[in-house]
CSV table of N, CA and C in Angstrom, one decimal:
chain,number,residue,atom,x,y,z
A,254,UNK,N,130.0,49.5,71.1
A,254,UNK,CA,129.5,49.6,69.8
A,254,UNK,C,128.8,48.3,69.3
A,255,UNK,N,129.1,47.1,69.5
A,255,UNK,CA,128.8,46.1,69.5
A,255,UNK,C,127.1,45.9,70.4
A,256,UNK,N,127.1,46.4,71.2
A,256,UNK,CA,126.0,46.1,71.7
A,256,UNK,C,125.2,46.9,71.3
A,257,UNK,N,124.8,48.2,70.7
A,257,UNK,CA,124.1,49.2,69.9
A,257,UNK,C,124.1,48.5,68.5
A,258,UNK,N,124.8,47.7,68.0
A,258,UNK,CA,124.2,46.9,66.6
A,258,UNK,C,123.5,45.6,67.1
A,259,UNK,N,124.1,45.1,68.2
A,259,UNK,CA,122.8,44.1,68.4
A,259,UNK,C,121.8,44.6,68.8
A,260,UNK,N,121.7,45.6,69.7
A,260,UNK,CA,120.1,46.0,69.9
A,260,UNK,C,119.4,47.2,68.7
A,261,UNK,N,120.1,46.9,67.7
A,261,UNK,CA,119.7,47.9,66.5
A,261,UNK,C,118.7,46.1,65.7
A,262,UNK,N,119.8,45.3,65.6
A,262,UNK,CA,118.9,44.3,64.7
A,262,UNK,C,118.0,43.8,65.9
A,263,UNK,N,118.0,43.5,67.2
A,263,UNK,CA,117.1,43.0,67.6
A,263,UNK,C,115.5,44.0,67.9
A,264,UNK,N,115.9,45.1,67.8
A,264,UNK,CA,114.6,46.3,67.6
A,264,UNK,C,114.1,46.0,66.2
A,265,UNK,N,114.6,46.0,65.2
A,265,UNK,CA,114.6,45.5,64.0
A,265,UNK,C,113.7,44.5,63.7
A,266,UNK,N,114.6,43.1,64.5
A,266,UNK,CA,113.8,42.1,64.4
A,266,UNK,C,112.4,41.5,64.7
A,267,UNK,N,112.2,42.6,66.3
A,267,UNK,CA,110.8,43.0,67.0
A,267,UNK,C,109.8,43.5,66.0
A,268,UNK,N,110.3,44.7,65.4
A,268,UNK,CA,109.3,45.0,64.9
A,268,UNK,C,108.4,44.7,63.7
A,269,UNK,N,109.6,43.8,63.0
A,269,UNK,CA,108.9,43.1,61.8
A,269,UNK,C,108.4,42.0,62.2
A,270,UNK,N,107.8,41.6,63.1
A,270,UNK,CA,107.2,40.6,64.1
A,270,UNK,C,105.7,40.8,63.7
A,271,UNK,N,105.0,39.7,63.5
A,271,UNK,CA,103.6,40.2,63.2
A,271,UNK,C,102.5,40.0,64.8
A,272,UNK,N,102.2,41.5,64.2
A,272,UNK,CA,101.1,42.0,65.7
A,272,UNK,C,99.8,41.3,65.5
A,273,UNK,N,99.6,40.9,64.9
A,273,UNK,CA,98.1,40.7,64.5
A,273,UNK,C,97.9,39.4,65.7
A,274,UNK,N,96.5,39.6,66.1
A,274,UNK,CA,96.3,38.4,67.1
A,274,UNK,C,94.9,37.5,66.6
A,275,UNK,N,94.9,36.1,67.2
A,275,UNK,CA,94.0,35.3,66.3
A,275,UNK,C,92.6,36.1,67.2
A,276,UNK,N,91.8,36.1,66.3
A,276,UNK,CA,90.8,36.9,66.6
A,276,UNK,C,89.5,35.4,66.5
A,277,UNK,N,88.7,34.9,67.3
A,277,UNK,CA,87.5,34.2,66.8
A,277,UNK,C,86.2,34.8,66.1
A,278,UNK,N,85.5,34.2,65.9
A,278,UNK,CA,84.4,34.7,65.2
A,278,UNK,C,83.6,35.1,66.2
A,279,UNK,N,83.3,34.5,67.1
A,279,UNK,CA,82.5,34.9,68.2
A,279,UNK,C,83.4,35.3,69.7
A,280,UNK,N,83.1,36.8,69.8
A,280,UNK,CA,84.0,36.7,71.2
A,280,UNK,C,83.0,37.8,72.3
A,281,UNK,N,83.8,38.2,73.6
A,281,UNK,CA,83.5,39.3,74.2
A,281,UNK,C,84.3,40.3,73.9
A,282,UNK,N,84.1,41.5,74.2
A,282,UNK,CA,84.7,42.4,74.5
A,282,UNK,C,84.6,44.0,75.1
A,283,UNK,N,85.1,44.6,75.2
A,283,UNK,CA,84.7,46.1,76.3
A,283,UNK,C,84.8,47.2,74.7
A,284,UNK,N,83.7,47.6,75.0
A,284,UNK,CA,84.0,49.2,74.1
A,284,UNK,C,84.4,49.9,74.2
A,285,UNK,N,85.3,50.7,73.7
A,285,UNK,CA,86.5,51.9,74.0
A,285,UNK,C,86.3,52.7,73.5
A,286,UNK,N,85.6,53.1,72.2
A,286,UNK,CA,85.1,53.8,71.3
A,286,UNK,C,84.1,53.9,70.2
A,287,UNK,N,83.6,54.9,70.1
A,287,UNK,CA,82.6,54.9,69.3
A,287,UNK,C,82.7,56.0,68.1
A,288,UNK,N,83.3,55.8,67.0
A,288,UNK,CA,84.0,56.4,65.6
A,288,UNK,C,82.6,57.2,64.9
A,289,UNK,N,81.6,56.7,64.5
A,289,UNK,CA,80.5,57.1,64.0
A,289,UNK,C,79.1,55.9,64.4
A,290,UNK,N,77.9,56.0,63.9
A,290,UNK,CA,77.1,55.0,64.1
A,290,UNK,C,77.1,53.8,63.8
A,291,UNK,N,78.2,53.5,62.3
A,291,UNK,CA,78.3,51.8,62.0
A,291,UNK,C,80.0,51.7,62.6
A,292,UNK,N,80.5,52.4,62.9
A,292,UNK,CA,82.2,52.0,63.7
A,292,UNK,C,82.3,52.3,65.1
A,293,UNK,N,82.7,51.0,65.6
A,293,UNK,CA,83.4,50.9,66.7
A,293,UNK,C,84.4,50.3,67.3
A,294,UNK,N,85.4,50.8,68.5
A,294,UNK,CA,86.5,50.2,68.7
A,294,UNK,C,86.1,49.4,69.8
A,295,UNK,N,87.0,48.4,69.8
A,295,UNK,CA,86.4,47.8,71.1
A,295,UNK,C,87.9,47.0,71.9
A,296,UNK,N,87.5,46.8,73.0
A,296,UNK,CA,88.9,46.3,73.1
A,296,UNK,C,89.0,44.4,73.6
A,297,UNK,N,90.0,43.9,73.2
A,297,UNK,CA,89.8,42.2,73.1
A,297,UNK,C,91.2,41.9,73.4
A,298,UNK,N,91.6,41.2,74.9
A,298,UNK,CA,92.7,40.7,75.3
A,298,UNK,C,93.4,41.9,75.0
A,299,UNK,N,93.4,43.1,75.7
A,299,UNK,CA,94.2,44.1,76.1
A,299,UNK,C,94.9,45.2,74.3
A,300,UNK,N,94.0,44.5,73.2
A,300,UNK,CA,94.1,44.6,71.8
A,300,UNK,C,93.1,45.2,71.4
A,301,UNK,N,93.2,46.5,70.7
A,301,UNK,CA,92.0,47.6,70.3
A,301,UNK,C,91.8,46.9,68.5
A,302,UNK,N,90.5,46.9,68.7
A,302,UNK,CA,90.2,46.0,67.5
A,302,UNK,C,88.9,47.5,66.9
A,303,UNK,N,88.9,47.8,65.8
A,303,UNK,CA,88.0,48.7,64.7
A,303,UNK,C,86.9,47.6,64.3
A,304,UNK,N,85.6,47.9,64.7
A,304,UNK,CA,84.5,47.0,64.5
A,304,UNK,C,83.5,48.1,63.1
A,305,UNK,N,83.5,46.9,62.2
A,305,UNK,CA,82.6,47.7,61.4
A,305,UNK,C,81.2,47.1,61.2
A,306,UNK,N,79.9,47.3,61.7
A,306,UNK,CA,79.0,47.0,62.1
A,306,UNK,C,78.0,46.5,60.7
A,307,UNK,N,78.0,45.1,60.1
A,307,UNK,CA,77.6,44.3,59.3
A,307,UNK,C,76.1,44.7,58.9
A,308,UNK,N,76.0,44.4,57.5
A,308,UNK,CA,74.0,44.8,56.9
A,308,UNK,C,73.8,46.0,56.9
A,309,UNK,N,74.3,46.8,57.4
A,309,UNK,CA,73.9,48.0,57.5
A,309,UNK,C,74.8,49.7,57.3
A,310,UNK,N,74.0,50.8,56.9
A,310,UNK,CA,75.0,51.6,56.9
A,310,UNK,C,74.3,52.9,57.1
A,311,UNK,N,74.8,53.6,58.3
A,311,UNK,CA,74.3,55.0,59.1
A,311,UNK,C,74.9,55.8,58.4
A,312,UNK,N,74.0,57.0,58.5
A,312,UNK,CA,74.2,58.7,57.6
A,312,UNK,C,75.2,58.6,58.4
A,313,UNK,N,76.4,59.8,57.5
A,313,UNK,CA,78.0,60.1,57.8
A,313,UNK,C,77.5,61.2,58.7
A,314,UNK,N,78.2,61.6,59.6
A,314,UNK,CA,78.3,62.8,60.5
A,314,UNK,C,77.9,64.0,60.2
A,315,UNK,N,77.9,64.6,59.2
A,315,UNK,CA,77.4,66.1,58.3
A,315,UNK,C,76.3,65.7,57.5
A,316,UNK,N,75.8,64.4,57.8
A,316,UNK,CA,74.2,64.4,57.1
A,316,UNK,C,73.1,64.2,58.4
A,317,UNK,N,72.2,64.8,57.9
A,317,UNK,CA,70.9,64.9,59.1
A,317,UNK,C,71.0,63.3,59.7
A,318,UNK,N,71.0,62.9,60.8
A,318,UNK,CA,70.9,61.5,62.0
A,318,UNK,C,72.2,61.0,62.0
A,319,UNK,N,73.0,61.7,61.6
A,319,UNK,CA,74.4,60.7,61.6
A,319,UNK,C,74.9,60.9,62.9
A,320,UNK,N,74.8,62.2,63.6
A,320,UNK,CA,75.4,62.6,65.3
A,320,UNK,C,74.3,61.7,66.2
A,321,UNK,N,72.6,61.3,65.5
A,321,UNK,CA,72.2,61.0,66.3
A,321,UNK,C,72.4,59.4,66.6
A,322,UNK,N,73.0,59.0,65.3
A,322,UNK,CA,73.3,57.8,65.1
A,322,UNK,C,74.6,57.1,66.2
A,323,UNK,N,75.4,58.3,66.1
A,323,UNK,CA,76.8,57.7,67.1
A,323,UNK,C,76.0,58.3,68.1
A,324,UNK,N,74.9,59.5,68.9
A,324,UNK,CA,75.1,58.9,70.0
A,324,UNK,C,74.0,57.7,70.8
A,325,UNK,N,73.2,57.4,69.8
A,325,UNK,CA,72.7,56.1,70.1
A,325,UNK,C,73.3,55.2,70.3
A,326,UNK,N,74.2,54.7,69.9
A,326,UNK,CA,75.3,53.4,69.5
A,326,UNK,C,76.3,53.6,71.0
A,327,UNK,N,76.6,54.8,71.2
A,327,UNK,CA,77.0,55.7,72.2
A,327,UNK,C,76.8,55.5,73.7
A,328,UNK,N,75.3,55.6,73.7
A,328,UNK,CA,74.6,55.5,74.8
A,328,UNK,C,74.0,54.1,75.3
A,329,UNK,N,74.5,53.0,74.4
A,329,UNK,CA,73.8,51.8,74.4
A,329,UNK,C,75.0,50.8,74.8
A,330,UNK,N,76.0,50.9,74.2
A,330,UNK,CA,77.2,50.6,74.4
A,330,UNK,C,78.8,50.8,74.8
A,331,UNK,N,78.6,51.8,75.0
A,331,UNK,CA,80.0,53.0,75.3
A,331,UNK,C,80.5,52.2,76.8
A,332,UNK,N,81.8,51.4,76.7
A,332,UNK,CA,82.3,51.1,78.5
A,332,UNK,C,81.5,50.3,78.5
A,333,UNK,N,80.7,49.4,77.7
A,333,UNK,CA,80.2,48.2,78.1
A,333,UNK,C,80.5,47.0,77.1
A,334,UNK,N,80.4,45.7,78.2
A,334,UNK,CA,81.3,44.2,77.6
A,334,UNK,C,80.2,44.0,76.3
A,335,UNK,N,79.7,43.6,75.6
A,335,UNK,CA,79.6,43.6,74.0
A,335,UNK,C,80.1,42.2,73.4
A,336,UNK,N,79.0,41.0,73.1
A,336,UNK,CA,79.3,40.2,72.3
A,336,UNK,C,79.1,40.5,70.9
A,337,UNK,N,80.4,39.8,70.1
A,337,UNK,CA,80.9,40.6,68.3
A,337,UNK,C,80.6,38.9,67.9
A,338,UNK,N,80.0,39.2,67.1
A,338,UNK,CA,80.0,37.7,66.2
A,338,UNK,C,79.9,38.4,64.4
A,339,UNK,N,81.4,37.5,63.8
A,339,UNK,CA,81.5,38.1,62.9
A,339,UNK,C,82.1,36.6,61.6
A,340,UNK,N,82.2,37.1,60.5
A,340,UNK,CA,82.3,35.7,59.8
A,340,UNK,C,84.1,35.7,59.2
A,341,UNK,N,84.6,36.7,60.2
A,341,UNK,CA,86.2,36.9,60.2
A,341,UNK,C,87.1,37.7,58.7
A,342,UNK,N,85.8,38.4,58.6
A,342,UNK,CA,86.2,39.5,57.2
A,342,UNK,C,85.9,40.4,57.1
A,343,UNK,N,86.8,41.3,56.5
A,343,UNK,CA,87.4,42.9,57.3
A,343,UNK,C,87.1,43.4,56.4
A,344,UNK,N,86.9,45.0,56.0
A,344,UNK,CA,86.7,45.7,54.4
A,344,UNK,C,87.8,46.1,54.7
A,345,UNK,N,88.0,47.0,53.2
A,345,UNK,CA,89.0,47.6,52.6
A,345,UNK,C,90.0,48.4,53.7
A,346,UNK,N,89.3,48.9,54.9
A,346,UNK,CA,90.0,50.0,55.5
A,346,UNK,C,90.7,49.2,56.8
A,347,UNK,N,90.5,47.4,56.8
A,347,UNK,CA,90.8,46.8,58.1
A,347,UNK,C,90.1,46.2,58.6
A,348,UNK,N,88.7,47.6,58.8
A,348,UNK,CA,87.9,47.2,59.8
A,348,UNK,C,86.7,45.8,59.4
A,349,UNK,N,87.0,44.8,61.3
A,349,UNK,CA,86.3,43.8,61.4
A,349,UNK,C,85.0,43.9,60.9
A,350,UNK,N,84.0,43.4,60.2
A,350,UNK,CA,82.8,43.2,60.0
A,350,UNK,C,82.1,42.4,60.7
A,351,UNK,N,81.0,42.9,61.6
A,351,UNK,CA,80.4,42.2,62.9
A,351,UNK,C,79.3,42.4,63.0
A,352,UNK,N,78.3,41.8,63.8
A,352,UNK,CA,77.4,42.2,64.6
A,352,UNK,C,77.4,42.4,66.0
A,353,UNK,N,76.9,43.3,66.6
A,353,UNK,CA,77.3,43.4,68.2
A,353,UNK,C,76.4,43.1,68.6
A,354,UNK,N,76.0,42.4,69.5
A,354,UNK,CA,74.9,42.3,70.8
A,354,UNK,C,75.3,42.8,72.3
A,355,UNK,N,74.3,43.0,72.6
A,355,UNK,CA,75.1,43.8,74.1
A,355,UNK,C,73.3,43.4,75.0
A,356,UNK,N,73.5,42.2,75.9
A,356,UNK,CA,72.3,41.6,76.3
A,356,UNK,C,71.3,41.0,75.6
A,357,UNK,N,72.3,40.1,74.4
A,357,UNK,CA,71.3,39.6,73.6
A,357,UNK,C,70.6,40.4,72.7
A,358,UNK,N,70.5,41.8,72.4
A,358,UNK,CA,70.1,42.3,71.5
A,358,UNK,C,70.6,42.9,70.5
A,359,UNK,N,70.2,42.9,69.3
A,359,UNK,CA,71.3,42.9,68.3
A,359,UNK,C,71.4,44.1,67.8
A,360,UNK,N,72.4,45.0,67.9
A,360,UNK,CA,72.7,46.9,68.1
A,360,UNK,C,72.5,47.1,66.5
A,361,UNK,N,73.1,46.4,65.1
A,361,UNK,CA,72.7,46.3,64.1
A,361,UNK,C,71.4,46.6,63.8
A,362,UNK,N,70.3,45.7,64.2
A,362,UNK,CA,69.3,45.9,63.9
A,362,UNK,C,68.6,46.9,64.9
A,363,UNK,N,68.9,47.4,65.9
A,363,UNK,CA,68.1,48.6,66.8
A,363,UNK,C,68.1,49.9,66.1
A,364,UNK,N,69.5,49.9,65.2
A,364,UNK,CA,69.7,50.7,64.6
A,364,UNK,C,68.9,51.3,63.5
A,365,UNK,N,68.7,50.1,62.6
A,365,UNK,CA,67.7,50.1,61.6
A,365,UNK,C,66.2,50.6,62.3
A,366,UNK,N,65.8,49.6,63.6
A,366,UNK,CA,64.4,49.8,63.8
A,366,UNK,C,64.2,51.3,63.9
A,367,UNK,N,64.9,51.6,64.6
A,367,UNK,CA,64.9,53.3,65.0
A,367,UNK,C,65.3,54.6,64.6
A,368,UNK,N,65.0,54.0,62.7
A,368,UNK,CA,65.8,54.7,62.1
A,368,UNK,C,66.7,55.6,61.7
A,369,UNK,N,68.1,54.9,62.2
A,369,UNK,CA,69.1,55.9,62.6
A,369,UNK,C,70.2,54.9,61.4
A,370,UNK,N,69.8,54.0,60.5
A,370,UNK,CA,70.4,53.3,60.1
A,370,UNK,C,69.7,52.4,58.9
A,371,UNK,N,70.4,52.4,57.5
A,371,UNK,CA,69.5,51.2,56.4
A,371,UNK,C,70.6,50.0,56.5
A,372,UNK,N,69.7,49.3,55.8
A,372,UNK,CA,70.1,48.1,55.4
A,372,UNK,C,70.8,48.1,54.3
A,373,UNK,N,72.1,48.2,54.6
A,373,UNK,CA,73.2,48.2,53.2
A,373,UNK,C,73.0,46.4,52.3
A,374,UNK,N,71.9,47.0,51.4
A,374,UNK,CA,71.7,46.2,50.4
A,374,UNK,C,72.8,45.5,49.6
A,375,UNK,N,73.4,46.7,49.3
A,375,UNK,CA,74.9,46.2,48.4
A,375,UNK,C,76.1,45.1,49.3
A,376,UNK,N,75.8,44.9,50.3
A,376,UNK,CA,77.0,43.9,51.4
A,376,UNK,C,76.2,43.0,51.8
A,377,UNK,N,75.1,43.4,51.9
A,377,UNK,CA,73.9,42.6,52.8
A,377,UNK,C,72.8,42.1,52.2
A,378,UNK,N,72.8,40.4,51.7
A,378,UNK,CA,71.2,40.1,51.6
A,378,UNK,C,70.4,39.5,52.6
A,379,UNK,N,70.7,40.0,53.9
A,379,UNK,CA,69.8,39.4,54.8
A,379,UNK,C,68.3,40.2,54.7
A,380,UNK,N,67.2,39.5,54.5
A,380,UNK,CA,66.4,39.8,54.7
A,380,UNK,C,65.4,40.6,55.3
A,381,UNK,N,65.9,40.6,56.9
A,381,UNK,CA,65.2,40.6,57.8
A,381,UNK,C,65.7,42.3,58.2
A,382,UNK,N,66.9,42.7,57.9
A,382,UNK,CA,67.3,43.7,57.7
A,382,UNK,C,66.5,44.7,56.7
A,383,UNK,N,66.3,44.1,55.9
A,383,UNK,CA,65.5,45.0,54.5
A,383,UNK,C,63.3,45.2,55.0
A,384,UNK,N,63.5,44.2,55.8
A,384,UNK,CA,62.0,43.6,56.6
A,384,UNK,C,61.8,45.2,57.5
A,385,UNK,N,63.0,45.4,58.2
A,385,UNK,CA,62.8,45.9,59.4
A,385,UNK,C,62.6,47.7,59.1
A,386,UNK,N,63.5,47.6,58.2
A,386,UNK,CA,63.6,48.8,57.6
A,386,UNK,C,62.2,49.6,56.9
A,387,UNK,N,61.7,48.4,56.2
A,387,UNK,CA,60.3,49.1,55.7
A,387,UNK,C,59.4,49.4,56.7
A,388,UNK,N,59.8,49.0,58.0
A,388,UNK,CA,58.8,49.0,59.3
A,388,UNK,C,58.9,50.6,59.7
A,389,UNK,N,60.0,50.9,59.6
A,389,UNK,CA,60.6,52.0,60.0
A,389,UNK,C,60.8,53.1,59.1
A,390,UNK,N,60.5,52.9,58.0
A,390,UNK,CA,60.3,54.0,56.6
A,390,UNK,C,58.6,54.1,57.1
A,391,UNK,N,57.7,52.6,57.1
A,391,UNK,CA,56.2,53.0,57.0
A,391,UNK,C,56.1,53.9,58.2
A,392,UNK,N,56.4,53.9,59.4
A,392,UNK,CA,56.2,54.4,61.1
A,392,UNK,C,57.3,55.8,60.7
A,393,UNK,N,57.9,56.1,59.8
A,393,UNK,CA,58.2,57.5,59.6
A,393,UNK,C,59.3,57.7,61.1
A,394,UNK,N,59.9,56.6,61.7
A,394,UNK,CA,61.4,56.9,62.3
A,394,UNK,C,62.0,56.9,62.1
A,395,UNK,N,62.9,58.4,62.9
A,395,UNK,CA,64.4,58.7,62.7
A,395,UNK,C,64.3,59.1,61.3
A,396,UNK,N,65.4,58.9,60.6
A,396,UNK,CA,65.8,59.4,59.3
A,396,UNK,C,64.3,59.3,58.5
A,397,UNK,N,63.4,58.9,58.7
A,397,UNK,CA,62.2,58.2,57.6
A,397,UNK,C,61.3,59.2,57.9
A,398,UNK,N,61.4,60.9,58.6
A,398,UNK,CA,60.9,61.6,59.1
A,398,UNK,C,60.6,62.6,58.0
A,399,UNK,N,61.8,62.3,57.5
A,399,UNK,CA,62.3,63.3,56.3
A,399,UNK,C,62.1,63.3,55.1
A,400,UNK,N,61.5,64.3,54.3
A,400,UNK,CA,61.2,63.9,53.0
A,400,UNK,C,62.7,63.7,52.5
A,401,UNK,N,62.7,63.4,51.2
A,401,UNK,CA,64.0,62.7,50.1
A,401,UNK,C,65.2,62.5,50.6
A,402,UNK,N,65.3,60.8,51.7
A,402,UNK,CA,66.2,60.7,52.6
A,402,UNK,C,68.0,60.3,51.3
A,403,UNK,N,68.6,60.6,51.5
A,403,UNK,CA,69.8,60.3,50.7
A,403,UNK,C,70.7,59.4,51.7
A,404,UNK,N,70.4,58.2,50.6
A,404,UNK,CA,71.4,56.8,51.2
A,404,UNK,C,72.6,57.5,51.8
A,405,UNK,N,73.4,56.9,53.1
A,405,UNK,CA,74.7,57.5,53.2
A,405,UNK,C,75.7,57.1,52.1
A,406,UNK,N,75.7,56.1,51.4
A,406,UNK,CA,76.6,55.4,49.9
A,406,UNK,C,76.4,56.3,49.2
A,407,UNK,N,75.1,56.9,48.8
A,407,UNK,CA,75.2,58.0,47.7
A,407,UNK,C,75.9,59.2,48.4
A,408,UNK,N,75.7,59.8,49.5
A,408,UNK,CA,76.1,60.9,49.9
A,408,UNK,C,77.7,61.0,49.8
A,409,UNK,N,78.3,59.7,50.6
A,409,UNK,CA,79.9,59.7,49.7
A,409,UNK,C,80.3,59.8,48.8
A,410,UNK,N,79.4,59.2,47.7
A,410,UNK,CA,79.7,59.2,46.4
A,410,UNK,C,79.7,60.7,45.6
A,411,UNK,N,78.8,61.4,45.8
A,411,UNK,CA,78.2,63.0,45.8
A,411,UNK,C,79.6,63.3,46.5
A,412,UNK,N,80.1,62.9,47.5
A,412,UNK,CA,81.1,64.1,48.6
A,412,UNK,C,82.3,64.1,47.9
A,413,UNK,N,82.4,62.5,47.6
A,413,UNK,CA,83.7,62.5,46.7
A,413,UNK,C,84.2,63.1,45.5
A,414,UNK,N,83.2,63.3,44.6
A,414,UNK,CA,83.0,63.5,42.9
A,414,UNK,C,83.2,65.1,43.8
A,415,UNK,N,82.6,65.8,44.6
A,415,UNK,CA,83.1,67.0,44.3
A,415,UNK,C,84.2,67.6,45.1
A,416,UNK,N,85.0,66.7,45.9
A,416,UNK,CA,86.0,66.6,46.4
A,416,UNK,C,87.7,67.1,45.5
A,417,UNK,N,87.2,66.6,44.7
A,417,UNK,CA,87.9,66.0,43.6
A,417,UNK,C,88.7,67.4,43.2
């Protein structure tokens, strides 16, 4: 009996143990998954980490380019090592806020160029993001194909209110 209460508080004591591991701002890592076109999981010292891809924000899944969005993101980095450089701040749902490069090139902004992805204005004042984007509205790619494209922020906002 004695030994079923110590291994009751020491399971106990394990678990309230904090899992969280120190994460850098700049690391490597393997991708394990691919959630939608701005989330990804990736994995970092044997630790699955939720990447939410910085500046920017891809149509949701049920809006026109959002499937073609993850499988871009998909096809570029799915099972491959992936440098995350991030400024170590997470939104509301956890997920890390990053940029990925995978050979020096920056998956963020591919995304934009080839319009599968805007420059989330509201999180992001980088420029060069908002630059790239108009390149890719005037050249009519991806999503910019379409007449009266609907930000994916509004289309949540719209999904929500009639959720309700």
């Amino acid at each position: 009996m004695r030994i079923y209460k110590f291994l009751i508080i020491f399971l106990l004591f394990i678990s309230s143990c904090d899992n969280d591991i120190s994460i850098p701002n700049i690391f490597e890592a393997k991708v394990i998954g691919i959630k939608d076109g701005d989330t990804v999981e990736v994995l970092y010292e044997k630790h699955p980490i939720i990447i939410r891809l910085s500046d920017i924000d891809c149509p949701e899944k049920k809006q026109p380019y959002g499937k073609k969005a993850k499988k871009f993101v998909s096809d570029l980095i799915f099972g491959k090592e992936v440098k995350i450089v991030s400024k170590g701040k997470k939104d509301r749902w956890g997920r890390l806020i990053a940029t990925i490069f995978i050979n020096e090139v920056n998956v963020n902004k591919e995304l934009v160029k080839v319009g599968l992805a805007m420059h989330f204005k509201k999180y992001s004042k980088d420029q060069s993001y908002a630059d790239i984007e108009e390149i890719a509205k005037k050249n009519k790619v991806g999503m910019w194909e379409q007449e009266n494209v609907i930000e994916p922020w509004n289309y949540r906002k719209h999904k929500k209110k009639h959720n309700r």
